[in-house]
Structure formats: structure tokens, C-alpha cells
Amino acid sequence: MRTMIFFAAVTFLAASTAQAAKPVTEADPATPSVAAWRTSQHPTTPHRAAPGPQGGPVSFSNATAITITDCPNPCPASGQAASLYPSPIVVSGVTGVVQRVSVTINGFSHAFPADTDFLLVSPSGRKSVLMSDFGAGSPGVSNIDVTMDDYAARPIPSTVTGNTGVPFVTGSYRPANSGTTDLFPAPAPASPYTYTLSAFNGDAPNGTWNLYIIDDANLDGGSISGGWTITFDDRPTPPAAGDILISEFRTRGAGTTPPGSDGSADEFIEIYNNTDASITIIDAIPGADPTSPTGAGWRFAGAQGATETTFLVLPQTLSTAGPIALPPRGYFLVSTQPTTPSPAGNTYSLATYPTGTGITASGSANVSVNPASATVGFFPDDVGIAVFSTAAAVTANRLDSVGYSSVTNADYKEGTGLSPAAGIVTAGQHSWIRKPSGNRLQDTGDNAADFQLVSTTGATIDGVASTLGAPGPQRGPTMTAYTTTSAPIVHTGDFAMAIIDPLQPSTSAPNQVRDPTPVTNGNLGTLKIRRMFTNNTGLPVVALRYRVSKIPTLTGGAASPQGDYRVLNSPTQTITLTDTTSVTGQALTVQTPAAQADGGGLNTSLAEGVVTTTAPLANGASTVVEFNLGVMVEGSPRFHVAVEALTVPPQ
């Protein structure tokens, strides 16, 4: 009897308001640049743009050209001041406080842009480094217009490994900086500095703004032919409920070191940008002052019963890195990194997922929490988790929440809540994942309906029937650099899928092969599904994997009614087609940790290791892979995967 199986990539959904399934995304459109307007009038004469929804942007320019003088050898610690130092712009007639400010460098040329440092100082004396040690290196830039805006979709490119192919061209970028050692010669104010433009939020806009520019290394110089422009604008509409989703989490795990850890503190929370635009983590309250004692950012909070018991405010910037932003359809990860019990060590067991690729599943930009209790972690077992787009727990700014049924605070749970009421207290490799619903993430407003427990054993855990699978936390691109340490995000809609042999039906060899030979985790043999995927992202892909979003497998220790299938590795192989030609099927490997001794299942990811930074899959190129499923119980299953790709630049 021939086993029939339905296989399809998750359907691509284009609507920007849709709640996409993990993993689901589309080609990420670039965030529109904040417009810059030049004027031939007096350098501090404003040129106003057409009004926006709340009154619109207003810009002021100083068109005087600036020579970026090469630093002598040896270069002093404070660098070489530019020919106009500072370059001033007098702002007048702007009402209210600063809500959003951006700076455009007009006609920027330099043989090694990372040598330049830019410091902006407001009339009140607030001071922020906008670009330092970033901007890439040789061959440099020529006459580009660079807008620095905290709400831009991408950071200024870096010179670090992994940025190959990322150009520094005219466009809008988030500020980026490396380190705290920047020195600017007098009359520039001394450090400490902030490192975002949002640091000026709440400040008075009118008065003289000064831009200080230095070159801090010898051999290369440059110029700014058109001076610079400062633009004041209304803040974008803050994210709302449904724009950000908690897509995966756990409050216990397996733990690794130190020896004897029970995994109680092996925790993570993954959030997902459910929109087609970059979202910057800035407090959603207009005019919020990030330099105030309460700061600005988003609140990750946990509650027990009716009371919030713990929280973490994720600031808009980490150290000097630059503004934190979530790319369209991208992820952000907070993980545990406890310092106790003794000896001090890291009990978080998934930091190296997936092993050997350079991609990590540690907290995004090292956002790891040292919990007060190594046996409880930073969230209690019976927690309700909420994410707010403000530093305070403001109900109107709650983005998403998930909690166990014992939680009674409405901000920290949706609907019925998860079982058991006391939470999952058994250590193991498991996690709660948000269920896919077609090509979307399910978000009905009821946690019990929307989340599913997966584990590497498929057993019943604390009374909950888990589905065989694996935790798969994903961290997004860093906030300061395009690098290949970011996790791939779903580009299912940007990859065309086809059978490998158009002369045969999809369920016949060589497109699908049923091999009865028993294998480990396939007592009844294997089902091999072969497909060709074509990269239509418009960009080279440097990491490629496939995540299982639907599979009939072990649940609660028993096979599902549709059968019991396990995801296995597949080898590199030559596959002969009907017309006697052949294609090469590339190897797929189940990604670990977590180790999956019983085979992969729901949320398991498979890596196509042949696609790397040195051997990218070019735009328009195709690849053939085999999904090798071990058959434990025969059935008529539906098997779905989604394509996750890391492009250069990441998007």
C-alpha cells in the first residue's frame, strides 16, 4: 500500500497586518528614509516639508562644506578635528519637545568611513555619539547622503567579519558605535555620551545644535560636500497588541553546567515582530526621556496570581551599541545566564543552538539575565509573562502575554491560560511554542488554545501531553552590525518550491520514495520527500534551514491518529530522474542542541550545511534537498516545513 503524504511549504502571506506563523515572513521592505532637504539659503535657515499626520517634519540645514582632515601619524587619542568644528545649526520656531530627531550627512566621502566619529550636542547640552568605528572600511564611500535615525530598518554597516557584501550607500541607518573610548577635542564636551538620537527625546529643540566630527586614524581623509541637516518629526505610531508576539518560551529546561544543575534556571523568552516594518525598542510614551532615572524601553514582566513579582526593562540601547530594533518578521531573545549555584557557570543549555554554524541562541546581543535564584530562575514556574512597549507596566501598552491558569492579572495572561496551574516544573528539553495556523501564528486571545508544548521525548510532562519536537529559540540581527551570527528568519514566500522530476507525480519516485528498510527511529522504514527550492529573495543567502511546522508524530507518549513520523538526517546524494539526467540532493542535518534521540518533530530545524558565507546560495539559484522521515506508525500525514534564510544583508 502506498503511503500518501501531503507536503507543502507554509503559504506565503503578504498582508502587513496578518499574524504570521512562526516561521512566516515576506521580503522585508526597507524603511523609508527620513527625508533630508538642502537649501542654498543661510545655513541655518529651515526648509519645511509637507505636513505629516501630526504636523509633519521640519528641517534645518547648514550647507557649508566640511573637510574631514586625515589624522596625523601618530594620531592623538582625541583624533583630528574637521575643518568646521563644530558645525552649528540654529533651530527656531519648533513647538513642544523633541519626539524624534534625525541627522543627514549630505555628500559624505571618505576612503575609510569607520575612521570618522560624529558627536551631536543639543542646545541644552545633551550629547550623543551617532557613528563611531562603524561605516565600513576600504574602498570607502563617495558623495553619499547618510540619514541617521533610530527608526531606520538597518544599522550602519560594520567592518566586522560577516559583513561581506553589505554596502554603505545613500540611505537611512540606525546610529552605531563601538566601545566607550571616544574622545573629542575641545570645544566638544567631554564624555560620558549617549548613543542614540532618542536620547534627545523630551529635550527643547530650539537653540544651537552642534555637530562635532573627527578622524581618529591616519592614512585616509574625506569630506562632506553639502553640510548636514537636522530634522524634527513626529514619532511613528508605537507598536500595538498583535504587532509583537511571544512566540516561544520556557521557565525550566535541562541545564548543562555547573554539574548537578537541575535546569530550573534554564529559561528563555522569544518575541517576534509580527509586522513588515522594523520596530525600534523605544518607550512608546511620546516625549519619554531615556536619560531620566526611569529610562525608556520595553518591560518584560512576570506575575504570580494577581501581582507582578519580577521584571526586566530592556533599554533602547545596550551599553554603547546603538538603538535596539527588531527586523520585519524577526526575533528577539532573552535567555538565562545564572551565576549560581557554585561553582559559577551557565546552566542555559541552548546557547550554542545550532551547533557549528556560528549562529547562536543565546540572548540577543547577550541579553542574558542572572536570576536571584538559581533554582527558580528569573521567572517563577507558575508565571504569567507580559511584554509592554513602555518601561512601566501600562495596560494600554501591553503588546502580548502568556501565563498559566493560576495567573489572575489580566495583563499577564490571555484567556484560559496554560496548564498545569503550578507550571511546568520538570527539567527537560521542552518549550511552549505558539501554534501555527495555516501560514500564520495563531493568536486567538486564549493561551491554552494558542500554545503547544514540545519536547524531545514527546512524553506527558506534569500532566501535559507534549508533542515530539524541540525547543528552537532564535535571536535576531544585532542592533549595530549586519553579521552572520543572526538566526535565519522565515522567507517561505521568497522561495519557490517544486518537485524535482516534473515527469512524475509528486507522490512517486524520485519525488517521493517509500523505503521499508528499518532504521533508528524508523522501525517501518523511511519516507523520503524530495523537493527543489529556488532563492527569490533578491539577495544571496548565507545560511539556510527548514523548520517543521506540521508533522504527525508522538504526542503524550502515543502516536497521533495520522501516524508517527520522525525527522532524520539525510545525506548528500545523486538522484537519477526519469529522463536519465541527475540532480544532487544536498544533505540536511537535524540541528542541535537540544539532542533529539527519538528523532525530530514539531519545531525541529534542519540545516542545509552546504550554504555558507563562503558558498552562498545566489539569488535565482536552486537547491535540491530530501526530507527523510522515519516511519514508526504508518498513516496519511500532512508534513509542512517553512524556509528560514539568512540573507546578506539580513532581512
XYZ file of N, CA and C in Angstrom, residues 416-638:
669
model
N -7.908 31.343 28.947
C -7.878 30.308 29.964
C -6.525 30.184 30.644
N -5.474 30.351 29.900
C -4.146 30.137 30.454
C -3.692 28.705 30.273
N -2.413 28.471 30.515
C -1.802 27.175 30.294
C -1.946 26.283 31.515
N -1.878 24.999 31.273
C -1.881 24.000 32.351
C -0.487 23.376 32.439
N -0.142 22.913 33.665
C -0.909 22.946 34.912
C -0.817 24.305 35.582
N -1.665 24.530 36.568
C -1.694 25.821 37.238
C -0.367 26.153 37.895
N 0.353 25.149 38.343
C 1.640 25.358 39.016
C 2.793 25.504 38.045
N 2.531 25.350 36.752
C 3.580 25.482 35.755
C 4.316 24.178 35.519
N 5.143 24.170 34.477
C 5.990 23.019 34.185
C 7.188 23.075 35.128
N 7.319 22.084 35.978
C 8.390 22.085 36.981
C 9.407 20.979 36.730
N 9.167 20.147 35.733
C 10.094 19.065 35.418
C 11.174 19.572 34.473
N 12.427 19.343 34.863
C 13.529 19.748 33.999
C 13.564 18.879 32.756
N 13.881 19.460 31.625
C 13.968 18.697 30.388
C 14.082 19.629 29.205
N 14.284 19.053 28.025
C 14.368 19.857 26.812
C 12.975 19.993 26.220
N 12.304 21.040 26.637
C 10.950 21.301 26.193
C 10.739 22.805 26.116
N 9.696 23.215 25.452
C 9.316 24.630 25.417
C 7.873 24.748 24.956
N 7.283 25.878 25.273
C 5.956 26.222 24.761
C 6.149 27.015 23.472
N 5.525 26.574 22.391
C 5.599 27.297 21.121
C 4.198 27.744 20.722
N 4.141 28.890 20.078
C 2.849 29.355 19.566
C 2.487 28.520 18.344
N 1.278 28.000 18.313
C 0.860 27.103 17.240
C 0.786 27.832 15.906
N 1.201 27.149 14.839
C 0.919 27.699 13.514
C -0.549 27.488 13.178
N -1.098 28.383 12.379
C -2.469 28.248 11.902
C -2.448 28.571 10.419
N -2.323 27.536 9.608
C -2.114 27.773 8.188
C -0.754 28.410 8.017
N -0.750 29.623 7.482
C 0.510 30.324 7.295
C 0.663 31.470 8.289
N 0.020 31.359 9.431
C 0.087 32.407 10.432
C 0.446 31.824 11.789
N 0.790 32.707 12.707
C 0.866 32.316 14.097
C -0.525 32.458 14.688
N -0.941 31.467 15.408
C -2.278 31.506 15.989
C -2.307 32.502 17.146
N -3.270 33.396 17.134
C -3.399 34.400 18.187
C -4.875 34.677 18.402
N -5.543 33.740 19.086
C -6.978 33.857 19.316
C -7.304 34.637 20.576
N -6.270 34.951 21.376
C -6.507 35.601 22.653
C -6.737 34.620 23.782
N -6.477 33.335 23.520
C -6.609 32.313 24.553
C -5.322 31.492 24.568
N -4.522 31.632 25.636
C -3.225 30.963 25.689
C -3.346 29.453 25.569
N -4.352 28.873 26.213
C -4.497 27.422 26.179
C -4.710 26.916 24.757
N -5.376 27.708 23.938
C -5.628 27.309 22.555
C -4.451 27.625 21.647
N -3.674 28.659 22.002
C -2.666 29.175 21.085
C -1.292 28.540 21.246
N -0.999 27.933 22.404
C 0.340 27.408 22.654
C 0.328 25.887 22.760
N 1.456 25.299 22.385
C 1.613 23.857 22.372
C 2.958 23.518 23.009
N 2.985 22.502 23.849
C 4.216 22.073 24.500
C 4.924 21.046 23.621
N 6.199 21.315 23.293
C 7.013 20.354 22.548
C 8.138 19.875 23.452
N 8.575 18.654 23.230
C 9.703 18.115 23.998
C 10.426 17.088 23.160
N 11.653 16.795 23.536
C 12.452 15.825 22.793
C 12.063 14.392 23.104
N 11.126 14.191 24.035
C 10.640 12.837 24.350
C 9.209 12.602 23.891
N 8.459 13.667 23.651
C 7.056 13.509 23.271
C 6.223 12.908 24.381
N 6.680 13.063 25.621
C 6.011 12.426 26.753
C 4.988 13.364 27.380
N 4.238 12.845 28.343
C 3.362 13.671 29.162
C 4.202 14.262 30.289
N 4.235 15.583 30.379
C 5.073 16.275 31.353
C 4.179 17.064 32.297
N 4.222 16.750 33.560
C 3.395 17.417 34.571
C 1.934 17.471 34.150
N 1.476 16.375 33.554
C 0.085 16.264 33.150
C -0.245 16.818 31.786
N 0.744 17.393 31.093
C 0.524 17.968 29.764
C 1.120 17.042 28.711
N 0.330 16.685 27.715
C 0.812 15.825 26.632
C 1.659 16.657 25.682
N 2.972 16.504 25.745
C 3.852 17.243 24.839
C 3.925 16.524 23.502
N 4.249 17.282 22.466
C 4.443 16.729 21.129
C 5.926 16.574 20.878
N 6.320 15.453 20.269
C 7.724 15.248 19.953
C 8.234 16.401 19.097
N 9.319 16.989 19.514
C 9.901 18.111 18.805
C 11.063 18.651 19.607
N 11.308 19.935 19.495
C 12.457 20.506 20.190
C 12.275 21.994 20.383
N 12.848 22.522 21.467
C 12.912 23.982 21.577
C 13.809 24.534 20.479
N 13.462 25.698 19.961
C 14.249 26.293 18.876
C 14.332 27.791 19.002
N 14.896 28.304 20.107
C 14.955 29.759 20.289
C 15.776 30.435 19.207
N 15.339 31.626 18.802
C 16.005 32.347 17.722
C 16.319 33.771 18.157
N 17.540 34.203 17.911
C 17.912 35.579 18.168
C 17.955 36.327 16.842
N 17.624 37.586 16.892
C 17.597 38.385 15.682
C 18.930 39.025 15.381
N 19.017 39.794 14.283
C 20.239 40.520 13.967
C 20.626 41.464 15.097
N 21.910 41.673 15.271
C 22.362 42.602 16.289
C 21.951 44.012 15.903
N 21.957 44.917 16.889
C 21.487 46.276 16.627
C 22.540 47.165 15.991
N 23.792 46.696 15.916
C 24.820 47.577 15.404
C 25.498 47.091 14.141
N 25.280 45.864 13.748
C 26.027 45.367 12.601
C 25.267 44.286 11.870
N 25.433 44.259 10.545
C 24.969 43.117 9.779
C 25.999 42.020 9.973
N 25.648 40.947 10.632
C 26.573 39.843 10.800
C 25.852 38.538 10.555
N 26.637 37.519 10.338
C 26.058 36.212 10.064
C 25.912 35.384 11.334
N 25.960 36.028 12.493
C 25.652 35.324 13.730
C 24.166 35.406 14.042
N 23.425 36.126 13.242
C 21.984 36.223 13.433
C 21.310 34.944 12.959
N 20.170 34.637 13.569
C 19.423 33.460 13.147
C 18.710 33.746 11.827
N 18.604 32.741 10.957
C 17.775 32.920 9.757
C 16.322 33.188 10.157
N 15.646 33.996 9.387
C 14.223 34.209 9.603
C 13.463 33.697 8.388
N 12.190 33.477 8.558
C 11.446 32.761 7.538
C 11.265 33.587 6.281
N 11.613 32.955 5.178
C 11.449 33.539 3.850
C 10.691 32.564 2.964
N 9.711 31.864 3.531
C 8.984 30.857 2.766
C 8.405 31.448 1.486
N 7.848 32.643 1.583
C 7.237 33.249 0.403
C 8.235 33.685 -0.637
N 9.529 33.717 -0.264
C 10.573 34.132 -1.192
C 11.327 32.945 -1.786
N 10.859 31.736 -1.486
C 11.463 30.534 -2.059
C 10.384 29.751 -2.804
N 10.602 29.562 -4.095
C 9.680 28.741 -4.879
C 10.017 27.275 -4.656
N 8.989 26.468 -4.392
C 9.185 25.036 -4.185
C 8.610 24.262 -5.361
N 9.338 23.236 -5.803
C 8.877 22.420 -6.926
C 9.336 20.984 -6.709
N 8.657 20.036 -7.366
C 9.132 18.655 -7.355
C 10.400 18.586 -8.207
N 11.219 17.577 -7.972
C 12.498 17.519 -8.682
C 12.364 16.894 -10.066
N 11.295 16.097 -10.257
C 11.105 15.423 -11.547
C 9.691 15.728 -12.051
N 9.545 16.674 -12.971
C 8.205 17.055 -13.447
C 7.530 15.974 -14.287
N 8.261 14.913 -14.647
C 7.667 13.843 -15.441
C 6.972 12.799 -14.579
N 7.039 12.970 -13.244
C 6.423 12.021 -12.331
C 5.508 12.761 -11.353
N 4.470 12.080 -10.846
C 3.626 12.710 -9.821
C 4.441 13.026 -8.564
N 3.916 13.924 -7.756
C 4.638 14.346 -6.554
C 4.817 13.227 -5.548
N 3.924 12.191 -5.605
C 3.995 11.091 -4.633
C 4.684 9.859 -5.199
N 5.303 9.986 -6.374
C 6.004 8.862 -6.997
C 7.496 9.146 -7.048
N 8.289 8.071 -7.135
C 9.729 8.205 -7.258
C 10.069 8.936 -8.558
N 11.114 9.785 -8.540
C 12.032 10.061 -7.429
C 11.578 11.214 -6.530
N 10.366 11.769 -6.786
C 9.903 12.893 -5.957
C 9.591 12.453 -4.526
N 9.111 11.212 -4.400
C 8.812 10.652 -3.087
C 9.108 9.166 -3.133
N 9.839 8.684 -2.126
C 10.251 7.285 -2.098
C 9.923 6.696 -0.733
N 9.241 5.544 -0.744
C 8.962 4.814 0.499
C 9.924 3.630 0.572
N 10.871 3.692 1.511
C 11.875 2.651 1.681
C 11.531 1.849 2.937
N 11.237 0.543 2.829
C 10.819 -0.239 4.005
C 11.972 -0.664 4.911
N 13.202 -0.364 4.551
C 14.342 -0.786 5.353
C 14.321 -0.136 6.724
N 14.280 -0.919 7.818
C 14.236 -0.315 9.156
C 15.495 0.495 9.454
N 15.310 1.589 10.157
C 16.409 2.447 10.608
C 16.097 2.886 12.034
N 17.073 3.469 12.688
C 16.831 4.038 14.016
C 15.767 5.114 13.916
N 14.739 5.023 14.757
C 13.586 5.929 14.736
C 12.788 5.808 13.445
N 12.881 4.638 12.845
C 12.073 4.320 11.669
C 11.929 2.816 11.557
N 11.233 2.212 12.523
C 11.093 0.750 12.544
C 10.437 0.215 11.282
N 9.589 1.020 10.659
C 8.905 0.597 9.436
C 9.553 1.195 8.197
N 10.791 1.690 8.347
C 11.495 2.262 7.207
C 11.400 3.777 7.171
N 11.538 4.329 5.993
C 11.579 5.789 5.836
C 10.701 6.250 4.684
N 10.279 7.469 4.780
C 9.580 8.153 3.698
C 10.448 9.331 3.292
N 10.876 9.368 2.039
C 11.804 10.378 1.562
C 11.075 11.320 0.612
N 11.025 12.587 0.978
C 10.324 13.598 0.187
C 11.370 14.544 -0.386
N 11.440 14.644 -1.702
C 12.487 15.424 -2.367
C 11.873 16.619 -3.078
N 12.454 17.769 -2.807
C 11.943 18.996 -3.397
C 13.090 19.927 -3.794
N 12.791 20.813 -4.736
C 13.740 21.832 -5.169
C 13.237 23.192 -4.693
N 14.132 23.972 -4.105
C 13.802 25.303 -3.626
C 14.658 26.327 -4.371
N 14.018 27.404 -4.818
C 14.704 28.452 -5.567
C 14.690 29.748 -4.780
N 15.859 30.343 -4.640
C 16.020 31.580 -3.883
C 15.505 32.763 -4.692
N 14.392 33.332 -4.277
C 13.835 34.523 -4.919
C 13.823 35.720 -3.965
N 14.743 35.729 -2.987
C 14.791 36.836 -2.026
C 15.336 38.109 -2.636
N 16.057 37.985 -3.744
C 16.726 39.145 -4.327
C 18.108 39.361 -3.753
N 18.518 38.493 -2.829
C 19.801 38.637 -2.139
C 20.468 37.270 -2.012
N 21.794 37.253 -1.834
C 22.443 35.970 -1.551
C 22.064 35.462 -0.166
N 21.935 34.161 -0.042
C 21.591 33.521 1.226
C 22.835 32.810 1.759
N 23.209 33.095 3.012
C 24.425 32.529 3.586
C 24.144 31.483 4.648
N 22.901 31.291 5.012
C 22.503 30.193 5.898
C 21.077 29.821 5.532
N 20.817 28.515 5.457
C 19.512 28.051 5.001
C 19.099 26.847 5.840
N 17.885 26.893 6.353
C 17.367 25.760 7.103
C 15.859 25.663 6.909
N 15.315 24.540 7.347
C 13.902 24.242 7.152
C 13.327 23.849 8.518
N 12.250 24.526 8.929
C 11.666 24.265 10.242
C 10.326 23.548 10.064
N 10.160 22.492 10.839
C 8.951 21.673 10.738
C 7.813 22.373 11.477
N 6.744 22.677 10.757
C 5.592 23.347 11.358
C 4.359 22.445 11.445
N 4.412 21.295 10.798
C 3.313 20.314 10.929
C 3.861 18.928 10.625
N 3.592 18.003 11.533
C 4.007 16.616 11.331
C 3.207 15.738 12.287
N 2.681 14.590 11.834
C 2.047 13.643 12.761
C 3.147 12.836 13.449
N 3.180 12.847 14.747
C 4.269 12.214 15.465
C 3.811 11.828 16.857
N 4.749 11.550 17.718
C 4.449 11.111 19.072
C 3.905 12.270 19.905
N 2.793 12.055 20.589
C 2.203 13.065 21.470
C 1.736 12.398 22.752
N 2.290 12.866 23.857
C 1.925 12.285 25.138
C 2.302 10.827 25.257
N 3.281 10.392 24.481
C 3.728 9.001 24.536
C 3.014 8.085 23.573
N 2.088 8.587 22.778
C 1.353 7.761 21.820
C 1.381 8.418 20.445
N 1.246 7.583 19.413
C 1.225 8.096 18.053
C -0.055 8.877 17.788
N 0.050 9.882 16.941
C -1.146 10.613 16.551
C -2.001 9.738 15.646
N -3.288 10.065 15.482
C -4.160 9.261 14.604
C -3.655 9.201 13.167
N -2.852 10.172 12.741
C -2.353 10.188 11.365
C -1.023 9.454 11.226
N -0.513 8.878 12.319
C 0.732 8.131 12.236
C 1.794 8.716 13.142
N 2.955 8.114 13.072
C 4.090 8.566 13.884
C 5.319 8.621 12.986
N 5.717 9.832 12.655
C 6.851 10.057 11.766
C 7.903 10.880 12.507
N 9.168 10.582 12.236
C 10.280 11.251 12.902
C 11.206 11.864 11.849
N 11.671 13.080 12.093
C 12.564 13.760 11.156
C 13.987 13.275 11.394
N 14.656 12.816 10.328
C 16.013 12.272 10.403
C 16.957 13.060 9.502
N 18.252 12.840 9.687
C 19.234 13.415 8.782
C 19.087 12.787 7.394
N 19.520 13.508 6.376
C 19.574 12.939 5.021
C 20.953 13.231 4.439
N 21.469 12.343 3.574
C 22.834 12.505 3.067
C 22.883 13.305 1.778
N 24.083 13.724 1.425
C 24.318 14.222 0.071
C 24.226 13.029 -0.878
N 23.495 13.186 -1.977
C 23.278 12.038 -2.856
C 22.994 12.488 -4.281
N 23.248 11.577 -5.206
C 22.913 11.810 -6.609
C 21.600 11.106 -6.900
N 20.639 11.848 -7.442
C 19.299 11.313 -7.691
C 19.061 11.309 -9.201
N 18.757 10.132 -9.739
C 18.513 9.996 -11.173
C 17.051 10.285 -11.486
N 16.821 11.084 -12.522
C 15.480 11.470 -12.924
C 14.981 10.580 -14.070
N 13.728 10.736 -14.430
C 13.112 9.906 -15.471
C 13.841 10.031 -16.805
N 14.310 11.219 -17.138
C 14.986 11.426 -18.422
C 16.457 11.031 -18.385
N 16.874 10.331 -17.347
C 18.231 9.805 -17.111
C 19.233 10.876 -16.683
N 18.821 12.123 -16.626
C 19.703 13.132 -16.043
C 19.675 12.967 -14.523
N 20.537 13.679 -13.847
C 20.593 13.542 -12.400
C 20.734 14.906 -11.739
N 20.339 14.934 -10.469
C 20.494 16.135 -9.657
C 21.177 15.724 -8.356
N 21.807 16.692 -7.708
C 22.454 16.431 -6.428
C 21.553 16.895 -5.301
N 21.181 15.950 -4.446
C 20.423 16.293 -3.257
C 21.383 16.646 -2.138
N 21.233 17.828 -1.564
C 22.147 18.281 -0.514
C 21.747 17.698 0.839
N 22.720 17.468 1.681
C 22.476 16.878 2.993
C 21.710 17.836 3.893
N 20.815 17.283 4.702
C 20.110 18.015 5.743
C 20.448 17.389 7.090
N 20.686 18.233 8.082
C 21.071 17.755 9.404
C 20.150 18.328 10.460
N 19.619 17.464 11.324
C 18.814 17.925 12.450
C 19.696 18.772 13.354
N 19.280 20.005 13.612
C 20.109 20.925 14.370
C 19.989 20.676 15.874
N 21.135 20.710 16.527
C 21.190 20.546 17.982
C 22.102 21.601 18.576
N 22.042 21.852 19.913
C 21.090 21.260 20.845
C 19.691 21.843 20.646
N 18.664 21.200 21.121
C 18.693 20.045 22.006
C 18.870 18.752 21.212
N 19.627 17.797 21.823
C 19.780 16.484 21.225
C 18.408 15.823 21.105
N 18.192 15.140 19.971
C 16.873 14.555 19.700
C 17.025 13.065 19.425
N 17.217 12.326 20.507
C 17.496 10.890 20.407
C 16.347 10.115 19.795
N 15.122 10.625 19.930
C 13.951 9.943 19.382
C 13.576 10.457 17.998
N 14.453 11.242 17.396
C 14.165 11.840 16.102
C 13.505 13.191 16.259
N 13.515 13.971 15.198
C 12.938 15.307 15.243
C 11.445 15.297 15.028
N 10.815 16.393 15.413
C 9.379 16.530 15.237
C 8.993 17.975 15.061
N 7.932 18.387 15.711
C 7.421 19.747 15.583
C 8.451 20.747 16.103
N 8.700 21.792 15.336
C 9.632 22.872 15.667
C 11.094 22.474 15.486
N 11.352 21.254 15.043
C 12.723 20.847 14.719
C 13.182 21.588 13.474
N 14.456 21.968 13.454
C 15.010 22.633 12.277
C 16.083 21.763 11.642
N 16.142 21.805 10.321
C 17.089 21.032 9.528
C 17.985 21.991 8.764
N 19.297 21.833 8.907
C 20.238 22.751 8.267
C 20.743 22.181 6.955
N 20.814 23.043 5.949
C 21.472 22.694 4.692
C 22.883 23.265 4.759
N 23.803 22.440 5.252
C 25.128 22.928 5.601
C 25.980 23.382 4.441
N 25.604 23.025 3.222
C 26.422 23.416 2.076
C 26.315 24.906 1.791
N 25.256 25.557 2.305
C 25.069 27.006 2.107
C 25.763 27.741 3.249
N 26.791 28.503 2.939
C 27.599 29.186 3.950
C 27.957 30.591 3.484
N 28.672 31.313 4.335
C 29.120 32.654 3.969
C 30.097 32.619 2.806
N 30.851 31.554 2.688
C 31.805 31.445 1.586
C 31.217 30.732 0.371
N 30.077 30.089 0.547
C 29.389 29.423 -0.562
C 27.905 29.748 -0.489
N 27.534 31.015 -0.699
C 26.122 31.410 -0.564
C 25.278 30.861 -1.704
N 23.972 30.779 -1.442
C 23.019 30.437 -2.491
C 22.600 31.741 -3.154
N 23.018 31.933 -4.380
C 22.781 33.188 -5.084
C 21.296 33.396 -5.352
N 20.914 34.663 -5.501
C 19.540 34.943 -5.896
C 19.251 34.287 -7.237
N 18.141 33.596 -7.329
C 17.770 32.892 -8.556
C 18.284 31.474 -8.630
N 19.197 31.106 -7.734
C 19.753 29.759 -7.745
C 18.821 28.793 -7.023
N 18.950 27.516 -7.365
C 18.087 26.479 -6.784
C 18.913 25.448 -6.039
N 18.265 24.757 -5.126
C 18.893 23.685 -4.380
C 17.886 22.551 -4.197
N 18.375 21.327 -4.179
C 17.537 20.147 -4.008
C 17.849 19.508 -2.667
N 16.812 19.177 -1.908
C 17.006 18.539 -0.606
C 16.022 17.383 -0.459
N 16.362 16.472 0.471
C 15.487 15.350 0.787
C 15.093 15.426 2.250
N 13.793 15.407 2.514
C 13.283 15.320 3.874
C 13.076 13.843 4.178
N 13.879 13.340 5.097
C 13.912 11.924 5.404
C 13.134 11.678 6.693
N 11.985 11.020 6.584
C 11.114 10.793 7.726
C 11.132 9.317 8.115
N 11.511 9.071 9.367
C 11.420 7.710 9.873
C 9.974 7.366 10.173
N 9.535 6.188 9.753
C 8.146 5.763 9.934
C 8.076 4.797 11.114
N 7.411 5.219 12.172
C 7.184 4.353 13.338
C 5.783 3.747 13.306
N 4.805 4.543 12.880
C 3.430 4.080 12.706
C 2.936 4.641 11.380
N 2.497 3.762 10.484
C 2.058 4.195 9.155
C 0.783 5.041 9.265
N 0.685 6.040 8.390
C -0.503 6.873 8.372
C -0.576 7.663 7.079
N -1.451 8.654 7.054
C -1.583 9.544 5.899
C -1.372 10.972 6.381
N -0.140 11.336 6.631
C 0.119 12.600 7.318
C 0.177 13.815 6.406
N 0.111 14.954 7.053
C 0.433 16.217 6.396
C 1.747 16.691 6.996
